[in-house]
Tab-separated table of C-alpha atoms in Angstrom:
chain	number	residue	atom	x	y	z
A	1	UNK	CA	2.070	-9.111	11.587
A	2	UNK	CA	1.783	-8.674	7.832
A	3	UNK	CA	-1.321	-9.057	5.712
A	4	UNK	CA	0.208	-12.033	3.899
A	5	UNK	CA	0.728	-13.750	7.243
A	6	UNK	CA	-2.946	-13.400	8.048
A	7	UNK	CA	-4.139	-15.139	4.893
A	8	UNK	CA	-1.388	-17.600	4.078
A	9	UNK	CA	0.257	-18.479	7.385
A	10	UNK	CA	-2.484	-18.144	10.005
A	11	UNK	CA	-4.402	-21.221	8.885
A	12	UNK	CA	-5.958	-23.393	11.565
A	13	UNK	CA	-3.540	-25.390	13.636
A	14	UNK	CA	-6.025	-27.983	14.887
A	15	UNK	CA	-4.670	-29.133	18.236
A	16	UNK	CA	-5.780	-32.336	19.896
A	17	UNK	CA	-7.294	-31.990	23.330
A	18	UNK	CA	-6.011	-34.146	26.160
A	19	UNK	CA	-3.111	-35.589	24.153
A	20	UNK	CA	-0.475	-37.690	25.897
A	21	UNK	CA	2.675	-38.459	23.908
A	22	UNK	CA	4.774	-41.114	25.707
A	23	UNK	CA	8.476	-40.536	26.315
A	24	UNK	CA	9.231	-44.191	26.994
A	25	UNK	CA	7.675	-47.640	26.611
A	26	UNK	CA	5.838	-49.614	27.902
A	27	UNK	CA	3.513	-46.682	28.625
A	28	UNK	CA	0.506	-47.345	30.917
A	29	UNK	CA	-2.863	-45.913	29.843
A	30	UNK	CA	-6.469	-45.800	31.037
A	31	UNK	CA	-5.893	-46.417	34.763
A	32	UNK	CA	-3.123	-48.952	34.028
A	33	UNK	CA	-5.565	-51.349	32.358
A	34	UNK	CA	-3.505	-51.267	29.160
A	35	UNK	CA	0.005	-50.382	27.999
A	36	UNK	CA	1.260	-48.974	24.725
A	37	UNK	CA	4.326	-51.009	23.771
A	38	UNK	CA	6.996	-51.004	21.087
A	39	UNK	CA	8.428	-54.217	19.622
A	40	UNK	CA	11.908	-54.982	18.334
A	41	UNK	CA	10.899	-53.856	14.824
A	42	UNK	CA	9.890	-50.419	16.060
A	43	UNK	CA	6.172	-51.089	15.625
A	44	UNK	CA	3.569	-50.140	18.219
A	45	UNK	CA	0.679	-52.055	19.740
A	46	UNK	CA	-1.330	-52.325	22.959
A	47	UNK	CA	-1.455	-55.065	25.604
A	48	UNK	CA	-3.837	-55.509	28.525
A	49	UNK	CA	-2.832	-56.027	32.162
A	50	UNK	CA	-2.592	-59.784	31.504
A	51	UNK	CA	0.010	-59.277	28.800
A	52	UNK	CA	-2.387	-60.156	25.985
A	53	UNK	CA	-2.107	-58.240	22.710
A	54	UNK	CA	-5.261	-56.173	22.239
A	55	UNK	CA	-4.113	-53.911	19.395
A	56	UNK	CA	-1.726	-55.605	16.950
A	57	UNK	CA	1.836	-54.379	16.531
A	58	UNK	CA	1.320	-52.911	13.066
A	59	UNK	CA	1.401	-49.166	13.726
A	60	UNK	CA	4.166	-46.596	13.373
A	61	UNK	CA	2.809	-44.557	16.263
A	62	UNK	CA	0.025	-44.629	18.854
A	63	UNK	CA	-1.059	-41.471	20.695
A	64	UNK	CA	-3.130	-41.638	23.855
A	65	UNK	CA	-6.017	-39.186	24.338
A	66	UNK	CA	-8.559	-38.835	27.100
A	67	UNK	CA	-11.244	-40.536	24.970
A	68	UNK	CA	-9.201	-43.132	23.095
A	69	UNK	CA	-6.188	-43.853	20.897
A	70	UNK	CA	-5.170	-42.401	17.550
A	71	UNK	CA	-3.078	-44.858	15.533
A	72	UNK	CA	-0.759	-43.993	12.638
A	73	UNK	CA	0.310	-46.074	9.631
A	74	UNK	CA	3.079	-44.931	7.310
A	75	UNK	CA	1.855	-44.647	3.718
A	76	UNK	CA	3.840	-46.254	0.933
A	77	UNK	CA	5.839	-43.691	-1.008
A	78	UNK	CA	8.492	-43.750	-3.701
A	79	UNK	CA	9.871	-40.377	-2.629
A	80	UNK	CA	11.287	-38.937	0.562
A	81	UNK	CA	8.049	-37.403	1.820
A	82	UNK	CA	6.456	-39.241	4.744
A	83	UNK	CA	2.681	-39.268	5.089
A	84	UNK	CA	0.479	-41.225	7.469
A	85	UNK	CA	-2.992	-42.687	7.559
A	86	UNK	CA	-4.745	-42.499	10.910
A	87	UNK	CA	-7.444	-44.476	12.701
A	88	UNK	CA	-9.106	-44.462	16.106
A	89	UNK	CA	-9.660	-46.955	18.942
A	90	UNK	CA	-12.012	-46.233	21.845
A	91	UNK	CA	-10.971	-46.678	25.492
A	92	UNK	CA	-12.681	-50.074	25.265
A	93	UNK	CA	-10.285	-50.944	22.393
A	94	UNK	CA	-12.987	-50.914	19.706
A	95	UNK	CA	-11.594	-50.020	16.279
A	96	UNK	CA	-14.287	-47.512	15.233
A	97	UNK	CA	-12.412	-45.533	12.576
A	98	UNK	CA	-10.135	-47.495	10.226
A	99	UNK	CA	-6.997	-45.909	8.811
A	100	UNK	CA	-8.820	-44.040	6.051
A	101	UNK	CA	-8.053	-40.576	7.406
A	102	UNK	CA	-5.111	-38.231	6.980
A	103	UNK	CA	-5.760	-36.694	10.406
A	104	UNK	CA	-7.959	-37.318	13.442
A	105	UNK	CA	-8.381	-34.886	16.332
A	106	UNK	CA	-10.203	-36.256	19.407
A	107	UNK	CA	-12.192	-33.657	21.354
A	108	UNK	CA	-12.989	-33.789	25.055
A	109	UNK	CA	-16.739	-34.000	24.350
A	110	UNK	CA	-16.224	-37.454	22.829
A	111	UNK	CA	-16.293	-36.435	19.165
A	112	UNK	CA	-13.596	-36.549	16.490
A	113	UNK	CA	-12.647	-34.035	13.827
A	114	UNK	CA	-11.252	-36.049	10.931
A	115	UNK	CA	-9.959	-35.418	7.432
A	116	UNK	CA	-11.106	-38.104	4.982
A	117	UNK	CA	-8.067	-39.249	3.053
A	118	UNK	CA	-9.804	-39.924	-0.268
A	119	UNK	CA	-11.897	-36.739	-0.207
A	120	UNK	CA	-9.307	-34.497	1.475
A	121	UNK	CA	-12.211	-32.875	3.341
A	122	UNK	CA	-13.028	-32.500	7.037
A	123	UNK	CA	-16.013	-33.716	9.028
A	124	UNK	CA	-17.047	-34.748	12.542
A	125	UNK	CA	-17.844	-38.213	13.923
A	126	UNK	CA	-18.628	-39.697	17.311
A	127	UNK	CA	-16.657	-42.551	18.876
A	128	UNK	CA	-19.082	-45.067	17.379
A	129	UNK	CA	-18.153	-43.903	13.901
A	130	UNK	CA	-21.443	-42.083	13.258
A	131	UNK	CA	-21.007	-39.042	11.030
A	132	UNK	CA	-22.245	-35.886	12.767
A	133	UNK	CA	-20.901	-33.348	10.267
A	134	UNK	CA	-20.426	-34.594	6.678
A	135	UNK	CA	-16.977	-34.642	5.106
A	136	UNK	CA	-17.405	-31.544	2.974
A	137	UNK	CA	-15.289	-28.806	4.572
A	138	UNK	CA	-11.858	-27.683	3.371
A	139	UNK	CA	-11.109	-26.610	6.967
A	140	UNK	CA	-12.822	-27.375	10.262
A	141	UNK	CA	-11.458	-25.906	13.483
A	142	UNK	CA	-11.949	-27.256	16.975
A	143	UNK	CA	-15.153	-25.753	18.413
A	144	UNK	CA	-15.159	-22.723	20.661
A	145	UNK	CA	-18.262	-21.344	22.364
A	146	UNK	CA	-20.307	-24.171	20.741
A	147	UNK	CA	-19.471	-23.082	17.182
A	148	UNK	CA	-17.171	-24.601	14.561
A	149	UNK	CA	-15.331	-22.249	12.232
A	150	UNK	CA	-15.254	-23.904	8.807
A	151	UNK	CA	-14.250	-23.246	5.214
A	152	UNK	CA	-16.670	-24.222	2.459
A	153	UNK	CA	-16.617	-23.251	-1.210
A	154	UNK	CA	-13.626	-20.943	-0.541
A	155	UNK	CA	-15.493	-18.937	2.110
A	156	UNK	CA	-15.485	-19.070	5.910
A	157	UNK	CA	-18.517	-19.357	8.166
A	158	UNK	CA	-19.688	-21.027	11.365
A	159	UNK	CA	-21.725	-24.179	11.974
A	160	UNK	CA	-22.972	-26.108	14.996
A	161	UNK	CA	-22.464	-29.792	15.831
A	162	UNK	CA	-25.498	-30.717	13.707
A	163	UNK	CA	-24.051	-29.051	10.597
A	164	UNK	CA	-26.520	-26.182	10.766
A	165	UNK	CA	-25.138	-22.930	9.385
A	166	UNK	CA	-25.215	-20.391	12.214
A	167	UNK	CA	-23.182	-17.647	10.526
A	168	UNK	CA	-23.214	-17.666	6.688
A	169	UNK	CA	-20.164	-18.537	4.600
A	170	UNK	CA	-19.416	-15.003	3.432
A	171	UNK	CA	-15.963	-14.267	4.856
A	172	UNK	CA	-12.639	-14.410	3.053
A	173	UNK	CA	-11.083	-15.471	6.336
A	174	UNK	CA	-12.281	-16.132	9.886
A	175	UNK	CA	-11.029	-17.660	13.123
A	176	UNK	CA	-12.837	-19.373	16.016
A	177	UNK	CA	-14.671	-17.321	18.623
A	178	UNK	CA	-12.950	-16.139	21.777
A	179	UNK	CA	-14.749	-14.184	24.497
A	180	UNK	CA	-17.773	-13.712	22.238
A	181	UNK	CA	-15.924	-12.251	19.244
A	182	UNK	CA	-14.196	-13.770	16.208
A	183	UNK	CA	-11.608	-12.371	13.814
A	184	UNK	CA	-13.059	-12.098	10.302
A	185	UNK	CA	-12.669	-10.239	7.026
A	186	UNK	CA	-14.678	-9.688	3.875
A	187	UNK	CA	-11.887	-7.690	2.226
A	188	UNK	CA	-8.200	-6.953	2.866
A	189	UNK	CA	-8.465	-5.706	6.456
A	190	UNK	CA	-9.800	-7.567	9.488
A	191	UNK	CA	-12.269	-6.843	12.265
A	192	UNK	CA	-14.255	-8.814	14.830
A	193	UNK	CA	-17.753	-10.250	14.384
A	194	UNK	CA	-20.360	-11.225	16.981
A	195	UNK	CA	-22.413	-14.428	16.914
A	196	UNK	CA	-24.914	-12.847	14.550
A	197	UNK	CA	-22.137	-12.393	12.012
A	198	UNK	CA	-22.175	-8.619	12.412
A	199	UNK	CA	-18.947	-6.646	12.635
A	200	UNK	CA	-18.834	-5.495	16.238
A	201	UNK	CA	-15.383	-4.015	15.556
A	202	UNK	CA	-14.916	-2.697	11.987
A	203	UNK	CA	-12.473	-4.118	9.447
A	204	UNK	CA	-9.572	-1.701	9.800
A	205	UNK	CA	-6.554	-3.759	10.893
A	206	UNK	CA	-4.015	-5.693	8.835
A	207	UNK	CA	-3.929	-8.440	11.460
A	208	UNK	CA	-5.251	-9.413	14.868
A	209	UNK	CA	-5.085	-12.045	17.578
A	210	UNK	CA	-7.914	-13.497	19.649
A	211	UNK	CA	-9.439	-11.751	22.636
A	212	UNK	CA	-8.148	-12.797	26.044
A	213	UNK	CA	-8.653	-11.164	29.441
A	214	UNK	CA	-11.005	-8.692	27.727
A	215	UNK	CA	-8.478	-7.364	25.185
A	216	UNK	CA	-7.010	-8.255	21.790
A	217	UNK	CA	-3.755	-7.489	20.004
A	218	UNK	CA	-4.260	-5.746	16.646
A	219	UNK	CA	-1.831	-4.735	13.905
A	220	UNK	CA	-1.476	-2.024	11.315
A	221	UNK	CA	1.426	-3.163	9.143
A	222	UNK	CA	3.968	-4.703	11.525
A	223	UNK	CA	3.119	-2.404	14.439
A	224	UNK	CA	0.863	-3.553	17.256
A	225	UNK	CA	-1.566	-2.104	19.764
A	226	UNK	CA	-4.423	-3.296	21.995
A	227	UNK	CA	-8.191	-2.901	21.691
A	228	UNK	CA	-10.922	-3.572	24.235
A	229	UNK	CA	-14.228	-5.342	23.510
A	230	UNK	CA	-15.758	-2.097	22.230
A	231	UNK	CA	-12.940	-1.635	19.743
A	232	UNK	CA	-11.321	1.251	21.601
A	233	UNK	CA	-7.581	1.461	20.877
A	234	UNK	CA	-5.590	1.722	24.115
A	235	UNK	CA	-2.104	2.617	22.858
A	236	UNK	CA	-0.406	4.110	19.800
A	237	UNK	CA	0.845	1.546	17.265
A	238	UNK	CA	4.439	1.539	18.523
A	239	UNK	CA	4.968	-2.083	19.604
A	240	UNK	CA	6.374	-5.071	17.728
A	241	UNK	CA	3.921	-7.186	19.713
A	242	UNK	CA	1.780	-6.765	22.821
A	243	UNK	CA	-0.095	-9.518	24.656
A	244	UNK	CA	-2.950	-9.206	27.190
A	245	UNK	CA	-2.375	-10.605	30.687
A	246	UNK	CA	-4.456	-10.657	33.892
A	247	UNK	CA	-4.874	-7.457	35.965
A	248	UNK	CA	-5.140	-5.166	32.903
A	249	UNK	CA	-1.449	-5.709	32.158
A	250	UNK	CA	0.220	-6.269	28.787
A	251	UNK	CA	3.548	-7.871	27.873
A	252	UNK	CA	5.130	-5.859	25.066
A	253	UNK	CA	8.048	-6.172	22.691
A	254	UNK	CA	9.237	-2.773	21.438
A	255	UNK	CA	12.082	-1.421	19.259
A	256	UNK	CA	15.254	-0.721	21.224
A	257	UNK	CA	15.293	2.907	20.077
A	258	UNK	CA	12.112	3.485	22.109
A	259	UNK	CA	13.701	2.451	25.402
A	260	UNK	CA	13.210	5.188	28.048
A	261	UNK	CA	10.863	6.956	25.602
A	262	UNK	CA	8.053	4.423	25.568
A	263	UNK	CA	5.937	5.744	28.439
A	264	UNK	CA	6.138	9.300	27.112
A	265	UNK	CA	5.151	8.144	23.614
A	266	UNK	CA	2.301	5.996	24.939
A	267	UNK	CA	0.882	8.949	26.868
A	268	UNK	CA	1.500	11.835	24.480
A	269	UNK	CA	0.946	10.324	21.009
A	270	UNK	CA	-2.640	11.039	19.866
A	271	UNK	CA	-4.058	7.625	19.029
A	272	UNK	CA	-6.522	8.842	16.394
A	273	UNK	CA	-3.787	10.642	14.458
A	274	UNK	CA	-1.458	7.667	14.865
A	275	UNK	CA	-4.012	5.283	13.343
A	276	UNK	CA	-5.153	7.647	10.597
A	277	UNK	CA	-1.572	8.163	9.387
A	278	UNK	CA	-1.075	4.438	8.982
A	279	UNK	CA	-4.445	3.820	7.343
A	280	UNK	CA	-3.779	6.590	4.801
A	281	UNK	CA	-0.479	4.924	3.960
A	282	UNK	CA	-2.266	1.587	3.613
A	283	UNK	CA	-4.902	3.060	1.295
A	284	UNK	CA	-2.199	4.209	-1.102
A	285	UNK	CA	-0.889	0.639	-1.362
A	286	UNK	CA	-4.158	-1.318	-1.531
A	287	UNK	CA	-4.494	-1.336	-5.303
A	288	UNK	CA	-1.015	-2.716	-5.968
A	289	UNK	CA	-1.154	-5.125	-3.021
A	290	UNK	CA	2.587	-4.519	-2.581
A	291	UNK	CA	2.936	-4.149	1.150
A	292	UNK	CA	6.519	-5.352	1.376
A	293	UNK	CA	8.278	-1.981	1.236
A	294	UNK	CA	5.963	-0.525	3.848
A	295	UNK	CA	7.350	-2.498	6.748
A	296	UNK	CA	10.100	-1.403	9.078
A	297	UNK	CA	13.082	-3.650	9.773
A	298	UNK	CA	11.693	-6.761	11.483
A	299	UNK	CA	15.160	-7.809	12.615
A	300	UNK	CA	15.860	-4.672	14.647
A	301	UNK	CA	16.838	-5.119	18.295
A	302	UNK	CA	13.919	-5.076	20.710
A	303	UNK	CA	13.301	-5.040	24.439
A	304	UNK	CA	10.408	-6.337	26.517
A	305	UNK	CA	8.400	-5.054	29.435
A	306	UNK	CA	5.007	-4.785	31.116
A	307	UNK	CA	2.634	-1.860	30.575
A	308	UNK	CA	-0.731	-1.341	32.288
A	309	UNK	CA	-4.004	-0.113	30.818
A	310	UNK	CA	-3.202	3.227	32.468
A	311	UNK	CA	0.141	3.338	30.596
A	312	UNK	CA	2.338	2.717	33.617
A	313	UNK	CA	5.497	0.684	32.905
A	314	UNK	CA	5.767	-2.079	35.520
A	315	UNK	CA	9.389	-2.677	36.504
A	316	UNK	CA	10.652	0.211	34.376
A	317	UNK	CA	12.182	0.224	30.894
A	318	UNK	CA	15.476	-1.415	31.899
A	319	UNK	CA	14.306	-4.987	31.290
A	320	UNK	CA	15.616	-7.054	28.402
A	321	UNK	CA	13.395	-10.132	28.411
A	322	UNK	CA	10.121	-10.764	30.248
A	323	UNK	CA	8.014	-13.906	30.478
A	324	UNK	CA	4.651	-14.193	32.207
A	325	UNK	CA	4.746	-17.116	34.632
A	326	UNK	CA	1.461	-17.195	36.533
A	327	UNK	CA	-1.379	-15.315	38.210
A	328	UNK	CA	-1.887	-16.193	41.884
A	329	UNK	CA	-3.702	-14.497	44.772
A	330	UNK	CA	-4.544	-11.502	42.615
A	331	UNK	CA	-0.964	-10.895	41.478
A	332	UNK	CA	1.031	-11.575	38.320
A	333	UNK	CA	4.524	-13.053	38.503
A	334	UNK	CA	7.170	-12.663	35.817
A	335	UNK	CA	10.583	-14.009	34.876
A	336	UNK	CA	12.848	-11.091	33.905
A	337	UNK	CA	16.330	-10.282	32.647
A	338	UNK	CA	17.673	-6.809	33.484
A	339	UNK	CA	20.158	-4.743	31.466
A	340	UNK	CA	21.778	-3.380	34.642
A	341	UNK	CA	22.765	-6.936	35.570
A	342	UNK	CA	23.998	-7.708	32.054
A	343	UNK	CA	26.048	-4.510	31.699
A	344	UNK	CA	27.559	-4.437	35.200
A	345	UNK	CA	28.422	-8.092	35.747
A	346	UNK	CA	27.518	-9.923	32.510
A	347	UNK	CA	24.769	-11.645	34.468
A	348	UNK	CA	22.241	-12.959	31.937
A	349	UNK	CA	20.275	-14.877	34.558
A	350	UNK	CA	16.618	-14.370	35.388
A	351	UNK	CA	14.906	-13.138	38.549
A	352	UNK	CA	11.303	-13.208	39.779
A	353	UNK	CA	9.296	-9.971	39.509
A	354	UNK	CA	5.885	-9.354	41.076
A	355	UNK	CA	2.831	-7.404	39.940
A	356	UNK	CA	4.220	-4.132	41.331
A	357	UNK	CA	7.459	-4.392	39.360
A	358	UNK	CA	9.498	-5.362	42.413
A	359	UNK	CA	12.366	-7.820	41.884
A	360	UNK	CA	11.757	-10.359	44.661
A	361	UNK	CA	14.588	-12.821	44.032
A	362	UNK	CA	18.234	-12.687	43.065
A	363	UNK	CA	19.258	-12.986	39.406
A	364	UNK	CA	20.310	-16.620	39.766
A	365	UNK	CA	17.986	-18.594	37.492
A	366	UNK	CA	19.198	-19.890	34.136
A	367	UNK	CA	15.551	-20.260	33.154
A	368	UNK	CA	12.114	-20.171	34.758
A	369	UNK	CA	8.785	-21.629	33.690
A	370	UNK	CA	5.369	-22.394	35.108
A	371	UNK	CA	4.645	-26.096	35.566
A	372	UNK	CA	0.895	-26.446	35.009
A	373	UNK	CA	0.648	-30.025	36.226
A	374	UNK	CA	2.016	-29.199	39.686
A	375	UNK	CA	0.903	-25.537	39.751
A	376	UNK	CA	4.345	-24.153	40.554
A	377	UNK	CA	7.216	-22.113	39.169
A	378	UNK	CA	10.274	-24.200	38.303
A	379	UNK	CA	13.697	-22.620	37.921
A	380	UNK	CA	17.129	-23.891	36.935
A	381	UNK	CA	20.220	-22.883	38.905
A	382	UNK	CA	23.898	-23.527	38.248
A	383	UNK	CA	25.431	-25.547	41.114
A	384	UNK	CA	28.653	-27.471	41.724
A	385	UNK	CA	26.884	-30.708	40.790
A	386	UNK	CA	25.585	-29.178	37.569
A	387	UNK	CA	22.254	-27.604	36.679
A	388	UNK	CA	19.625	-28.208	39.366
A	389	UNK	CA	15.874	-27.713	39.178
A	390	UNK	CA	14.192	-25.875	42.033
A	391	UNK	CA	10.714	-24.725	42.967
A	392	UNK	CA	10.576	-20.926	43.056
A	393	UNK	CA	8.201	-19.575	45.710
A	394	UNK	CA	6.232	-16.345	45.289
A	395	UNK	CA	8.333	-14.915	48.120
A	396	UNK	CA	11.376	-15.149	45.836
A	397	UNK	CA	12.961	-17.973	47.809
A	398	UNK	CA	13.487	-21.398	46.284
A	399	UNK	CA	13.781	-25.005	47.403
A	400	UNK	CA	15.045	-28.202	45.861
A	401	UNK	CA	12.623	-30.424	43.973
A	402	UNK	CA	12.749	-33.946	45.313
A	403	UNK	CA	12.504	-37.115	43.185
A	404	UNK	CA	12.488	-35.300	39.873
């Protein structure tokens, strides 16, 4: 991750909670009391269970959320750019926010983050339209750990639901809290602050991702490592990326030229020297701000794998692609491709691997993913009748999915 990515790309992607985007219409909502429908002109509205129109067919889109409906109207434009105005209906079909907003994000606590179209500023309302946080923020992220990360007067800080400043607006950049810590910076490098606004982990990285499972991915230039909640660096900066998983495991992406050398490097490379070398190189470039020539080739071939906190490689270094599927009964399960299979028989299929690195199925799956709704692993296999979807059991066996 580059420094420019941190400040110019990693802006808040405010994601709606409980969103349901229909695939077909009519689409039943709110215990089948209403349906979102689409008329012959391509406009959307809502009818009740008696077939009566409750929301007129004047909208270009209607999105169902757990607390109500966000409606979209296409703005008039002389150019090719499409922009929308949004409004909000409650579950009782009360039109509480007219289409005066460029975006509305319903939250599961019954409040709405909205961007006022005329002001181009963010605030917070309830579903009655009462303003809880005034429309004065250039950015307002969805709350985490009861705090809202916001941007005001070109600085970042944290407020509560009553617009009280909890952490002052003194940061050049900040992200929402995760596991009690938040990414923040007052200069070029980033660290992690606590809820008093103090840097629990000093500003010494060019980039970072949120804490999860007790660890966070950090970057110096485009090379990644892992820190714990005390800021201790677990590995040398030798990875393209590395992501925390349950059971003190980490999914890494590493340069191909480190294959079969990675474990040795992870164990034998002195971490303090590794970090100091990179920070010295950074210091020499700070004044010019020209980081571009300092990065290695981002398009180089990489391989993936699983490494533990104790620097053991789970499943060896012969894997090509690894995806974390789920954690169940104390064990992690992964979808993996193996170079032995690719080289010997041109088999690019996936197999199921367990927490011990054991391949527990055949390499027969075109793809595998975890289906959250039904709490199961779903795989695709190539059969005479075409591609079939199956449920993959943690034993490695699979069975057909009925009525899919």
